[in-house]
mmCIF file of C-alpha atoms in Angstrom:
data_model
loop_
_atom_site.group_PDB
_atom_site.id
_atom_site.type_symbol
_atom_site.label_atom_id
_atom_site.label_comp_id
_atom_site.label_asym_id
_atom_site.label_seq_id
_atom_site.Cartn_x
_atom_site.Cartn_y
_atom_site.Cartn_z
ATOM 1 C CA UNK A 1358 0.000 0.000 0.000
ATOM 2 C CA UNK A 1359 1.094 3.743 -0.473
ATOM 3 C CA UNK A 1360 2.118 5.594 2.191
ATOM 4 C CA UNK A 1361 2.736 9.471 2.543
ATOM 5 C CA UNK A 1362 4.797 10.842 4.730
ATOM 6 C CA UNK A 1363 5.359 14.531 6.042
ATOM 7 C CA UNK A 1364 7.972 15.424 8.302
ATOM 8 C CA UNK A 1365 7.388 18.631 9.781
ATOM 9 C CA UNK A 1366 4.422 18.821 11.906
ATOM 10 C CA UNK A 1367 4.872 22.564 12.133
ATOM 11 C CA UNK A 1368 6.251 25.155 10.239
ATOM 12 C CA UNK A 1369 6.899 28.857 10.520
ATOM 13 C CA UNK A 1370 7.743 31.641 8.049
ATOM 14 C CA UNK A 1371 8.004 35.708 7.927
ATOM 15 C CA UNK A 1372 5.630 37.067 5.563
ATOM 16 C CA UNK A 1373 6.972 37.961 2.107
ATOM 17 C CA UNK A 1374 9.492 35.481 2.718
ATOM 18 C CA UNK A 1375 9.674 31.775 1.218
ATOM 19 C CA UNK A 1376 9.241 28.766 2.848
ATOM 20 C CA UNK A 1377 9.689 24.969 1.844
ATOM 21 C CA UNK A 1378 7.263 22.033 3.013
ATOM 22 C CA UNK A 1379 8.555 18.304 3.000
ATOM 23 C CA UNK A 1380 6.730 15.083 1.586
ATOM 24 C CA UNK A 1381 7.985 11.953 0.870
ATOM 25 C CA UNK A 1382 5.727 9.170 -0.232
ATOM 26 C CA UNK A 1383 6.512 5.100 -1.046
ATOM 27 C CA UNK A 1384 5.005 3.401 -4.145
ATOM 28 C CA UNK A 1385 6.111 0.609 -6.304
ATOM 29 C CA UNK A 1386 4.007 2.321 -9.437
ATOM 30 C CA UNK A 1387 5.803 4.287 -12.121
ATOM 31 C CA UNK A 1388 2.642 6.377 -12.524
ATOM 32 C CA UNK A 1389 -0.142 8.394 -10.383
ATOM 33 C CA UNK A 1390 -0.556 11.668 -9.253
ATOM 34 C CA UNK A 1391 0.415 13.757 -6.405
ATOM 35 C CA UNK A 1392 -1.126 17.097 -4.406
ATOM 36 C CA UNK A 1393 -0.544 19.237 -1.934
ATOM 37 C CA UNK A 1394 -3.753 20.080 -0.164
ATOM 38 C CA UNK A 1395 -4.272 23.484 2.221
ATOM 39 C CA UNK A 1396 -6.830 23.079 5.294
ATOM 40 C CA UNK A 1397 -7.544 26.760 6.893
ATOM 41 C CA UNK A 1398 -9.592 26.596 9.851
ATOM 42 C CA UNK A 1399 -12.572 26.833 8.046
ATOM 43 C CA UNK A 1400 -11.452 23.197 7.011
ATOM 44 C CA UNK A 1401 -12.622 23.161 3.612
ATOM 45 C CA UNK A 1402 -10.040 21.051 1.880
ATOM 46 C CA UNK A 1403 -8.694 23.498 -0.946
ATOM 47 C CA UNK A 1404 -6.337 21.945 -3.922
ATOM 48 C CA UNK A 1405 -3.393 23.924 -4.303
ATOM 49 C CA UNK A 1406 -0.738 22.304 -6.534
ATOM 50 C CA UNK A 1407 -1.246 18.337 -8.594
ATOM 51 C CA UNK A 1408 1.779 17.184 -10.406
ATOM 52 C CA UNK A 1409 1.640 13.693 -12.966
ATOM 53 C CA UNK A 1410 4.187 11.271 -12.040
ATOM 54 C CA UNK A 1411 4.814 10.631 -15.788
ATOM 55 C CA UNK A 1412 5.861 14.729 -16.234
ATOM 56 C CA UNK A 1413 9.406 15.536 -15.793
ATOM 57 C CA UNK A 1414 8.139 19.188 -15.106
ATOM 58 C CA UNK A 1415 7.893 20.163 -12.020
ATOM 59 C CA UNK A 1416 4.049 22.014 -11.430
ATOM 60 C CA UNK A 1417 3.592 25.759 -10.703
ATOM 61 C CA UNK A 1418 1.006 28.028 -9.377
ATOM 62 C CA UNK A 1419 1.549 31.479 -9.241
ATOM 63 C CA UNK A 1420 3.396 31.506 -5.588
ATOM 64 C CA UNK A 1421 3.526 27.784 -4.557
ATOM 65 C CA UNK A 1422 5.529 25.129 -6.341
ATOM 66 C CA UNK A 1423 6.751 21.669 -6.482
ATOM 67 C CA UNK A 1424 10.087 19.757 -6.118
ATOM 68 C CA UNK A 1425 9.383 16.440 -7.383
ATOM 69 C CA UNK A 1426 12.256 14.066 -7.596
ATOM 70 C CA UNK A 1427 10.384 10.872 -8.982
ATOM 71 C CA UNK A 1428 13.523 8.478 -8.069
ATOM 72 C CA UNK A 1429 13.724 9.776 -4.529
ATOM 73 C CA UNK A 1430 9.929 9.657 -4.293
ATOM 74 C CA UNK A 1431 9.860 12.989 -2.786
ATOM 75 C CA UNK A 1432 7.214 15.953 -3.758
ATOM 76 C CA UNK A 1433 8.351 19.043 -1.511
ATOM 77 C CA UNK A 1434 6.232 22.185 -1.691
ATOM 78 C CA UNK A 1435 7.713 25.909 -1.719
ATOM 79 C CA UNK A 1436 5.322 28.451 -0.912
ATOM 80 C CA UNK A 1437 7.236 31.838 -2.234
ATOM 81 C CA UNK A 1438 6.538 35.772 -0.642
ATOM 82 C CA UNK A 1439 4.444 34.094 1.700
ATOM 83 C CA UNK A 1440 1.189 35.949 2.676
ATOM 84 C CA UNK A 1441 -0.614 35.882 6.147
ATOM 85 C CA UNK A 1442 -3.295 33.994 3.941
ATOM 86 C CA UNK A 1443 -1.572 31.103 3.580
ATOM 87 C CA UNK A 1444 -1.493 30.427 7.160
ATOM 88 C CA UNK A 1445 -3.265 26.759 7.358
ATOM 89 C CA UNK A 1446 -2.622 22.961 7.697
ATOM 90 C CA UNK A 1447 -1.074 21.143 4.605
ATOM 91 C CA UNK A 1448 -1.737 18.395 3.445
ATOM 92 C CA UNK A 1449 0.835 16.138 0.962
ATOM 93 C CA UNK A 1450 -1.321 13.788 -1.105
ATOM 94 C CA UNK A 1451 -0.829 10.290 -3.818
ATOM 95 C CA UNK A 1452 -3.126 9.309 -5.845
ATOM 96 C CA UNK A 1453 -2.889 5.697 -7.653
ATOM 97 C CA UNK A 1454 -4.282 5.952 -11.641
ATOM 98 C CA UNK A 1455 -4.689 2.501 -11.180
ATOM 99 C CA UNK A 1456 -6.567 0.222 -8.956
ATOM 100 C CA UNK A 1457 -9.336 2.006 -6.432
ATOM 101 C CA UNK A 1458 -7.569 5.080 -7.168
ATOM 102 C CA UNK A 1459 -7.922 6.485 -3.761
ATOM 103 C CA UNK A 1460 -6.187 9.597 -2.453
ATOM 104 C CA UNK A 1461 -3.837 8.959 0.461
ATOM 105 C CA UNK A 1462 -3.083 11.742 2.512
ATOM 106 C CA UNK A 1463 0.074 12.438 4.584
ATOM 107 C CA UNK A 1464 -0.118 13.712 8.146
ATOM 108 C CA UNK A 1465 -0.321 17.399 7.292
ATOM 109 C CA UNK A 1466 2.416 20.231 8.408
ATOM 110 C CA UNK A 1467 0.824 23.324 9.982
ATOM 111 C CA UNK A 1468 2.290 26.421 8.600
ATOM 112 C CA UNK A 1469 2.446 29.734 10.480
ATOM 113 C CA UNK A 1470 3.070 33.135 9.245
ATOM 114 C CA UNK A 1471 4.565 35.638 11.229
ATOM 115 C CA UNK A 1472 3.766 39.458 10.454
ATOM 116 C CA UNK B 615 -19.718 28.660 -6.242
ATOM 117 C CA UNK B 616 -19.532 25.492 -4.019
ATOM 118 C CA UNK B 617 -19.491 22.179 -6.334
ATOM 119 C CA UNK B 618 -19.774 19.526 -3.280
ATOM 120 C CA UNK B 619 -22.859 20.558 -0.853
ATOM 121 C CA UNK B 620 -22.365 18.614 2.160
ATOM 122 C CA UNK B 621 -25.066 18.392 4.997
ATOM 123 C CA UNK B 622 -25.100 19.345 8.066
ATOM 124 C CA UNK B 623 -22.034 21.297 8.703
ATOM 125 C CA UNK B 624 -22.997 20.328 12.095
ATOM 126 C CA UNK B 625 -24.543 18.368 14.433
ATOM 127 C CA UNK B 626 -25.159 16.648 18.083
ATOM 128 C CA UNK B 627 -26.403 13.479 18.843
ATOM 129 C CA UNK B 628 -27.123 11.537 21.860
ATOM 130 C CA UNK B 629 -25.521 8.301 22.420
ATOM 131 C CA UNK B 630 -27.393 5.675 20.739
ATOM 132 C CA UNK B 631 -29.016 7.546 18.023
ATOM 133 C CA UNK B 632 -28.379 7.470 14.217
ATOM 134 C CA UNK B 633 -27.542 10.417 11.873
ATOM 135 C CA UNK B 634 -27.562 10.979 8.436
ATOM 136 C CA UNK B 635 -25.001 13.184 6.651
ATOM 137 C CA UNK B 636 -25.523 14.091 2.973
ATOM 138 C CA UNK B 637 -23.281 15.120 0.212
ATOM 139 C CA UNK B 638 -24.486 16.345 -2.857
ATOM 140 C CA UNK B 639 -22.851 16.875 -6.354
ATOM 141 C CA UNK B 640 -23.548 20.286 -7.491
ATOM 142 C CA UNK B 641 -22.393 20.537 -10.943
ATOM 143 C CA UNK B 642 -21.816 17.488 -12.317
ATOM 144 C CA UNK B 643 -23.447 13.582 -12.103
ATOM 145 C CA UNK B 644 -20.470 11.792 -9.751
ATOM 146 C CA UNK B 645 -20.433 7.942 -10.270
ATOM 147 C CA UNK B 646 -17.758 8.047 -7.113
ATOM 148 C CA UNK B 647 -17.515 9.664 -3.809
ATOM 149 C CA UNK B 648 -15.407 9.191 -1.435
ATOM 150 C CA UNK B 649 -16.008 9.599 2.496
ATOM 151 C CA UNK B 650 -13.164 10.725 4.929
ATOM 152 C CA UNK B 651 -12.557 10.780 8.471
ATOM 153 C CA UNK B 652 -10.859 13.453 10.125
ATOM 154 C CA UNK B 653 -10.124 13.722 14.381
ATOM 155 C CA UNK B 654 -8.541 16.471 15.771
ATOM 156 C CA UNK B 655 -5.463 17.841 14.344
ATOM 157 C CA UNK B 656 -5.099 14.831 12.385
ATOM 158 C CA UNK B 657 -5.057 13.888 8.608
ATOM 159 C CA UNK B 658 -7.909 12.412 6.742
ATOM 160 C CA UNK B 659 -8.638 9.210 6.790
ATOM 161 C CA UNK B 660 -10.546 7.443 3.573
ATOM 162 C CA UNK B 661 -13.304 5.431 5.086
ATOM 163 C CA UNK B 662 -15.138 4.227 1.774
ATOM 164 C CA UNK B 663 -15.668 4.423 -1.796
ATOM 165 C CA UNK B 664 -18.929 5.244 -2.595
ATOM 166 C CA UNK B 665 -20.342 3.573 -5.649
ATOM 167 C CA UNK B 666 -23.635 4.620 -7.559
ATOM 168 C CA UNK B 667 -25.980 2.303 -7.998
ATOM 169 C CA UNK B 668 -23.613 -0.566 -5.973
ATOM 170 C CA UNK B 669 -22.398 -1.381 -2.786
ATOM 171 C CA UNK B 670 -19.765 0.716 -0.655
ATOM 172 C CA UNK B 671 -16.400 0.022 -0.764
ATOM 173 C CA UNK B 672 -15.026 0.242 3.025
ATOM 174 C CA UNK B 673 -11.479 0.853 3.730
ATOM 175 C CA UNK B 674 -9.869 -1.831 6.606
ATOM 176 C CA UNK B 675 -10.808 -1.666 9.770
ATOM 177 C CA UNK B 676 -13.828 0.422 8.783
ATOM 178 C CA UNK B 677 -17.179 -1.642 10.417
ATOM 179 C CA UNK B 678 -19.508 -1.160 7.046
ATOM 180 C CA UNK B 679 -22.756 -1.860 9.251
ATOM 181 C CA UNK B 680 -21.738 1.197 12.029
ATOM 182 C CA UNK B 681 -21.332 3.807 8.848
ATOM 183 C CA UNK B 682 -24.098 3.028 5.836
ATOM 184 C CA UNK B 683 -23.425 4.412 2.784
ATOM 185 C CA UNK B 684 -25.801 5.049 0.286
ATOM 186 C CA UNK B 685 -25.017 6.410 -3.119
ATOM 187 C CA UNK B 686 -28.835 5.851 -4.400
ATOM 188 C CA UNK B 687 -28.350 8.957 -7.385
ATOM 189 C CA UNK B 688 -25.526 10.753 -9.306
ATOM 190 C CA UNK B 689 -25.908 13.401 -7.610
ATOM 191 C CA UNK B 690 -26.330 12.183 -4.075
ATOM 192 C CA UNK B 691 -24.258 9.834 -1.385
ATOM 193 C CA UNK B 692 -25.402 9.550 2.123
ATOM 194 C CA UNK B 693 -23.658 8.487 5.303
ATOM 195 C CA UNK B 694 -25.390 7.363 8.517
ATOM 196 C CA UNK B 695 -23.586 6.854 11.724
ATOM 197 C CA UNK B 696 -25.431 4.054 13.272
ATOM 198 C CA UNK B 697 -26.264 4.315 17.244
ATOM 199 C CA UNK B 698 -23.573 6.700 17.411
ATOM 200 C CA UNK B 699 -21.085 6.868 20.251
ATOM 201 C CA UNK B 700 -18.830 9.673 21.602
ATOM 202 C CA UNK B 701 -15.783 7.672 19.850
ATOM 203 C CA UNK B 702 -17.644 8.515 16.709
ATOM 204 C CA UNK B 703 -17.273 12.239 17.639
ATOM 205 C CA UNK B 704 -15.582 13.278 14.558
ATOM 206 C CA UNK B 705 -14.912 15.521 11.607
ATOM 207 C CA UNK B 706 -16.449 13.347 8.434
ATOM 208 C CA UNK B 707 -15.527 14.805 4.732
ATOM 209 C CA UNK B 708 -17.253 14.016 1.498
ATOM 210 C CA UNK B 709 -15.350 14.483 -1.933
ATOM 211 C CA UNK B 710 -16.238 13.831 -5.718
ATOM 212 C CA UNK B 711 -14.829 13.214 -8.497
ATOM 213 C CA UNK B 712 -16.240 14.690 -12.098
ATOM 214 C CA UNK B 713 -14.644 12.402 -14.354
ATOM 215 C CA UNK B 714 -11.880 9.407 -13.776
ATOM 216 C CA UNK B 715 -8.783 10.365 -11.591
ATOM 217 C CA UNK B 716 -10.320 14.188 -12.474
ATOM 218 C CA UNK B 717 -9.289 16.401 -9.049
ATOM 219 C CA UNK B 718 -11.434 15.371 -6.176
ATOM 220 C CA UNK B 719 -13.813 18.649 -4.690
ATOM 221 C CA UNK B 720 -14.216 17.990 -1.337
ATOM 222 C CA UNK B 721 -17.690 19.036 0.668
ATOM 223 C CA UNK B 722 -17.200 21.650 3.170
ATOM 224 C CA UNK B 723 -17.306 18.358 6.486
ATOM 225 C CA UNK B 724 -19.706 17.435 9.335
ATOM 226 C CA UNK B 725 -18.836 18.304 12.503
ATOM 227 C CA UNK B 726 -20.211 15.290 14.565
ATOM 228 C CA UNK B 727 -20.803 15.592 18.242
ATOM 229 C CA UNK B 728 -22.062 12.773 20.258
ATOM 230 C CA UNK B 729 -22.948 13.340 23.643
#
């Protein structure tokens, strides 16, 4: 089975400045899909970022980012000139394209931003 | 707008009692949704894959006659907490699909108190 895996339960940053979020995940397919996932308090379970396994290209959004390094199975997020907006819980996420195709979610990082 | 109507956002239950928590596809028909589990500063759990027009798919360790789902229309899937228990005090999360391995939109949750 897939497992995700985030290791910083907590993270903090200075607004305007840039900050990196860690995910590592553990699959034996060569293709599926990854996320990153942002949780504000509201809780509503925004998507901010997917990337295909199968693209060498690493995903952009406007501020946020990916590092994914398919061999190393690791899909790191970098949230740039962070705003106080982005304050929230995040939430690394794999996605099989085969299978039941469910969406395994790592244990979430909670990101802070200081004014 | 909202594309996943979940409902309620909230409720309390006694000990004992059932409760029904609806998600509804807005926009498009949704042949699959999927139900999460979520405690307290935790990640979300998949509890089942909800199937139109079939039979539930539970995750492990998931007791399939406590939590009924019913995914009767394309547009509608239904959980019910069976006599509920405070252990089943919880934060439950509905998302759909649109299309195959399309990105999930996840309901705005049920808050779940049971007293």
């Amino acid at each position: 089975a897939q497992t995700v895996t985030q290791s910083q339960p907590e993270m903090s940053v200075q607004e305007a400045e840039t900050v990196t979020l860690s995910c590592t995940y553990d699959t034996s397919e060569s293709d599926y899909y990854l996320f990153w996932y942002k949780q504000p308090p509201s809780r509503q379970m925004i998507l901010v970022i997917r990337q295909e396994a199968y693209k060498q290209q690493n995903a952009t959004e406007n501020r946020f980012s990916v590092n994914f390094q398919k061999a190393a199975k690791s899909f790191s997020l970098k949230i740039s000139d962070s705003q106080l907006g982005d304050a929230a819980m995040y939430f690394c996420a794999y996605r099989s394209v085969q299978g039941a195709q469910k969406l395994v979610f790592g244990q979430g990082t909670r990101l802070t931003i200081n004014p | 707008g909202a594309v996943v109507s979940q409902h309620p956002s909230w409720v309390i239950c006694k000990s004992g009692t059932s409760v029904k928590i609806e998600c509804r596809s807005l926009d498009f028909q949704a042949t699959t949704m999927f139900w999460y589990r979520q405690f307290p500063k935790q990640s979300l759990m998949l509890m089942a894959t909800s199937n139109e027009g079939s039979k539930a798919t539970y995750e492990q360790g998931v007791e399939k006659d406590k939590f009924l789902i019913n995914h009767a229309s394309l547009t509608l899937s239904t959980l019910t907490v069976t006599s509920a228990h405070p252990e089943d005090s919880s934060f439950y999360i509905c998302s759909v699909e649109a299309a195959p391995l399309a990105p999930l939109h996840f309901g705005n949750g049920t808050r779940l108190t049971v007293t």
